[in-house]
Short mmCIF file of C-alpha atoms in Angstrom, two decimals:
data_model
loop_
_atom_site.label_atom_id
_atom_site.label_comp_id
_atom_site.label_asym_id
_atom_site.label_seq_id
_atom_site.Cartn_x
_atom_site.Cartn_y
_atom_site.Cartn_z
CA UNK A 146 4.63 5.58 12.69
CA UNK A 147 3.00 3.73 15.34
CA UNK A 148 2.49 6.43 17.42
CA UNK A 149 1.57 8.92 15.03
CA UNK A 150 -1.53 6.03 14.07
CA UNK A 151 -2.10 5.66 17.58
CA UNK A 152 -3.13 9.54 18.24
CA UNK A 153 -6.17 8.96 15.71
CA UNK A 154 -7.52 6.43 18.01
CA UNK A 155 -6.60 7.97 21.17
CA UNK A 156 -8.30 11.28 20.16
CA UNK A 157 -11.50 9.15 19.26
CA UNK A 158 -11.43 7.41 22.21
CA UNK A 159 -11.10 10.80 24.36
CA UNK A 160 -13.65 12.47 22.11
CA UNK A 161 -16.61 9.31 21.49
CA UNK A 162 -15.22 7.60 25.01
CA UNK A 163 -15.63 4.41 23.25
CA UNK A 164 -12.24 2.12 22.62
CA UNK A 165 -12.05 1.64 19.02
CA UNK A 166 -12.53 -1.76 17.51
CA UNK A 167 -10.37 -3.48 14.95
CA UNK A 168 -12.01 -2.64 11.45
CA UNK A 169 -9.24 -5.19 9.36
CA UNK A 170 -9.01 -2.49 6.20
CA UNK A 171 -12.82 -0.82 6.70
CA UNK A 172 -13.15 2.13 8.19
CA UNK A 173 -15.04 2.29 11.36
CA UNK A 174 -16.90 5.60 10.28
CA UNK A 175 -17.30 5.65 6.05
CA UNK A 176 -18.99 2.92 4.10
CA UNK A 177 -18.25 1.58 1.94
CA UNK A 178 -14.57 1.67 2.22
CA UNK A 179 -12.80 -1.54 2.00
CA UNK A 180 -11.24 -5.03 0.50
CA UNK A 181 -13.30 -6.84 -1.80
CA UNK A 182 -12.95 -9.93 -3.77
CA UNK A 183 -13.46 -9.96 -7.15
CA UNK A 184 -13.96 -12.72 -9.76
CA UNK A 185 -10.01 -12.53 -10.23
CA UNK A 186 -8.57 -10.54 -7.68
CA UNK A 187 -9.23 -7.86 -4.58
CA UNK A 188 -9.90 -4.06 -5.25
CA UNK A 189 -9.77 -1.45 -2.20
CA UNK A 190 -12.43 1.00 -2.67
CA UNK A 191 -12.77 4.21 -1.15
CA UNK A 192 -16.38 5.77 -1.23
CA UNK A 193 -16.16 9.27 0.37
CA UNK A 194 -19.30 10.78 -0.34
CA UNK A 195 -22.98 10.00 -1.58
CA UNK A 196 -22.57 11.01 -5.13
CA UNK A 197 -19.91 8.48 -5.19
CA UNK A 198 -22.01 5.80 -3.62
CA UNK A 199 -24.46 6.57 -6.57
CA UNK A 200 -22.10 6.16 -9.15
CA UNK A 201 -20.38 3.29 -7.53
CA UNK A 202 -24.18 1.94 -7.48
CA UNK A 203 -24.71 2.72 -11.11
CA UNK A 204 -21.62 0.69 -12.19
CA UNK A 205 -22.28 -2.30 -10.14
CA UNK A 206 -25.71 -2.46 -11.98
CA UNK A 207 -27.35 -1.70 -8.65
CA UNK A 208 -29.42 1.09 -8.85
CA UNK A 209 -31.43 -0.02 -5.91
CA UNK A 210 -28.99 0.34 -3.68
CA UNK A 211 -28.86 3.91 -4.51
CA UNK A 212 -32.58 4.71 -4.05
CA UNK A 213 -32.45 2.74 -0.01
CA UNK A 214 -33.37 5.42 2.01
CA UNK A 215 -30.95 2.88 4.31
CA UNK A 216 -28.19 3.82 1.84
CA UNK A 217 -28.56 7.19 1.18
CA UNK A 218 -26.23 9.08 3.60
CA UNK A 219 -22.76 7.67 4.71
CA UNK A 220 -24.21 7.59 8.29
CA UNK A 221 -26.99 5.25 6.85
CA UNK A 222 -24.85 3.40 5.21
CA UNK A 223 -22.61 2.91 8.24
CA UNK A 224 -25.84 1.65 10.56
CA UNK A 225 -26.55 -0.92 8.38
CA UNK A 226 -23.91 -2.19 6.49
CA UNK A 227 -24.13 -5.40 7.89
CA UNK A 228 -27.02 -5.96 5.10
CA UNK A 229 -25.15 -3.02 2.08
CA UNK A 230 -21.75 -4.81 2.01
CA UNK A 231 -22.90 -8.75 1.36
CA UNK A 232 -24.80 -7.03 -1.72
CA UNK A 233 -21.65 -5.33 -2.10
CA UNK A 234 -19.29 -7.82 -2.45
CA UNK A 235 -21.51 -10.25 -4.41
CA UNK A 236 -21.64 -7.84 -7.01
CA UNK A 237 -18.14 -7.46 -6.97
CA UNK A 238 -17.56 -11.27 -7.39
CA UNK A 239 -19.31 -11.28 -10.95
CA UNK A 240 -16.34 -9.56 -12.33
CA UNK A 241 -12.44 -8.95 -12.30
CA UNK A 242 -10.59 -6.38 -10.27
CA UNK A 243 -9.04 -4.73 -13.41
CA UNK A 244 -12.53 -4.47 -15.09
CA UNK A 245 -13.92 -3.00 -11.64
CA UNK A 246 -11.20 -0.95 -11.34
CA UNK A 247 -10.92 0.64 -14.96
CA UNK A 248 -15.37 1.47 -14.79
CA UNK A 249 -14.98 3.20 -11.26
CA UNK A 250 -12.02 4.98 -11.84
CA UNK A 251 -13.78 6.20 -15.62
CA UNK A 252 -16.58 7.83 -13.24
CA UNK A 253 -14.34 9.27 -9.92
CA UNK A 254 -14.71 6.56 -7.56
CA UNK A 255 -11.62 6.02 -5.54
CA UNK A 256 -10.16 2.54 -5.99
CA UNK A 257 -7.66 0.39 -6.76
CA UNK A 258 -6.81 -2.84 -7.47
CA UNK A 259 -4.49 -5.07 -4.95
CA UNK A 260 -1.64 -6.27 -6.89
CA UNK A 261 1.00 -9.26 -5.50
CA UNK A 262 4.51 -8.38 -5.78
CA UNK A 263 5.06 -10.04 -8.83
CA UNK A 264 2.08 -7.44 -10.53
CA UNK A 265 3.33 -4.56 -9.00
CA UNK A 266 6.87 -4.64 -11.33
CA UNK A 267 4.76 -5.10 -14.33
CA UNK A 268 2.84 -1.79 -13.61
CA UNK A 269 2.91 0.60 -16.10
CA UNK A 270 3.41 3.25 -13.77
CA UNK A 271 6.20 1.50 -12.29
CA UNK A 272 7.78 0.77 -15.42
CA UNK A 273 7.48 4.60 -16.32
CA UNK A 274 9.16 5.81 -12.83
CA UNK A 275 11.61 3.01 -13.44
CA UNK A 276 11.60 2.13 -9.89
CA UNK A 277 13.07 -1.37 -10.70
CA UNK A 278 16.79 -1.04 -11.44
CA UNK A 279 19.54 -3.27 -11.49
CA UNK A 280 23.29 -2.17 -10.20
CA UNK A 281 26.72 -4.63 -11.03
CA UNK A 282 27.73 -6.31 -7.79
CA UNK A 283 31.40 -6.55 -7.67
CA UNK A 284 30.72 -10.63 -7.59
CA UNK A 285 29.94 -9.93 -11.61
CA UNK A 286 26.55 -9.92 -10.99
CA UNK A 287 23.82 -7.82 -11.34
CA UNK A 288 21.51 -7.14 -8.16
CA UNK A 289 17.82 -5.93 -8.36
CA UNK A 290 17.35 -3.01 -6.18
CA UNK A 291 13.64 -0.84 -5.68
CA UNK A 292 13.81 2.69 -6.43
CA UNK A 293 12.37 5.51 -4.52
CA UNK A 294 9.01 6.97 -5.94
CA UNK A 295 10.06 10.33 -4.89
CA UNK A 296 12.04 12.25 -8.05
CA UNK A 297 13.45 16.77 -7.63
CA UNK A 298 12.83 18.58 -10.38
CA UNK A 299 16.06 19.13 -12.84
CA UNK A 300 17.99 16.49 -10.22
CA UNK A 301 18.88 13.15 -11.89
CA UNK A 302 18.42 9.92 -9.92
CA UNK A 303 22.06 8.37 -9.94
CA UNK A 304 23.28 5.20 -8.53
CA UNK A 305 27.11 5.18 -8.25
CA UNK A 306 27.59 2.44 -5.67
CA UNK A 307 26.72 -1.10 -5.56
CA UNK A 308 26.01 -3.02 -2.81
CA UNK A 309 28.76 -4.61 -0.72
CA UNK A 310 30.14 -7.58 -0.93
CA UNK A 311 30.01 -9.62 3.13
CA UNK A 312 32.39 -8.21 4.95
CA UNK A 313 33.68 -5.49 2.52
CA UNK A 314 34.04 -2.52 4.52
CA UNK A 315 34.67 -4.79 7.81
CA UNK A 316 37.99 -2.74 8.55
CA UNK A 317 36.59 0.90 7.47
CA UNK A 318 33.55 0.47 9.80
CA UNK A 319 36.59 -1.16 13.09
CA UNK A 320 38.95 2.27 12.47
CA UNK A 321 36.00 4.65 12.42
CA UNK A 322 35.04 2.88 15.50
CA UNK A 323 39.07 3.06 17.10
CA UNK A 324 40.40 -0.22 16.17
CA UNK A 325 43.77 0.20 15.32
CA UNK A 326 45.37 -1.77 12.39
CA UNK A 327 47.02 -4.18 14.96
CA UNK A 328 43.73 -5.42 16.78
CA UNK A 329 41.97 -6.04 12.88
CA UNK A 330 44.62 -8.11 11.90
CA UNK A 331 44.21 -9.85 15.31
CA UNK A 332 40.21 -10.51 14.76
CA UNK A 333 41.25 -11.39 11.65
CA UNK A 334 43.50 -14.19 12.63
CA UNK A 335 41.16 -15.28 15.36
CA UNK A 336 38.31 -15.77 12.25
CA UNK A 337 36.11 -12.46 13.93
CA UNK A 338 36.36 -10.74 11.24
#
């Protein structure tokens, strides 16, 4: 993955012939898109375009912003959002992520709130793919496992095999590797296995 992120950088490097700066989670080139803090909580938001810059202006109750001629255009918006994201984000602070996120997502502006681990089992849409499931250990327990988002059409999503218990297929793994049954019981007597 590395790698493939790295060619985006190279390219823009080879291309502007400027090395790219760390942007944290903003994007070097469309504004805003970012982390903010909220009253309760951090929302990413994604603004792609002007009209969404409007409407994203509209919610925040900051119609101004709209009408700056140095807001306007992404590329305005890029040169100087060292003054557009401090108004930005202290908008953003009056309220909570999930009201944020429910107003801009009612009008087509890209976000979404960030949710800790603990928030991200209790989404609904997580709940609906049922990607928390829970398989019998052979100990007698049951073990939490995550699911993979990714579901075929007409192909059920079966789990027939529960995680292993330490050591459990110790001798399976030796003979595929050509241990003979002679040298196991050896490690075995020697505590190695």
């Amino acid at each position: 993955v590395e790698v493939g992120l790295l060619s985006n950088q190279a390219m823009y490097y080879l291309v502007a012939g400027r090395t790219p700066v760390r942007a944290g989670n903003a994007h070097p080139k469309i504004q805003p898109q970012q982390v903010f803090a909220c009253k309760v909580g951090e929302i990413v938001l994604v603004v792609g375009n002007d009209s969404q810059f409007q409407k994203l202006c509209t919610v925040l109750g900051r119609l101004e912003l709209a009408d700056d001629e140095r807001f306007a255009t992404n590329a305005a918006r890029v040169r100087h959002q060292e003054i557009l994201l401090p108004q930005i984000e202290k908008a953003f602070a009056r309220e909570t992520r999930g009201y944020w996120a429910e107003r801009l997502s009612e009008v087509g502006v890209p976000c979404g709130p960030i949710n800790s681990i603990p928030e991200v089992f209790d989404d609904p849409q997580v709940k609906q793919r049922e990607m928390l499931r829970y398989l019998p250990h052979p100990a007698g327990s049951l073990v939490p496992q995550v699911v993979s988002p990714f579901r075929f059409a007409n192909a059920g999503l079966e789990f027939q095999v529960p995680p292993p218990l330490l050591g459990q297929h110790s001798d399976e793994v030796l003979r595929e590797l050509g241990v003979d049954d002679e040298k196991i019981a050896q490690l075995r007597k020697r505590g190695i296995v």
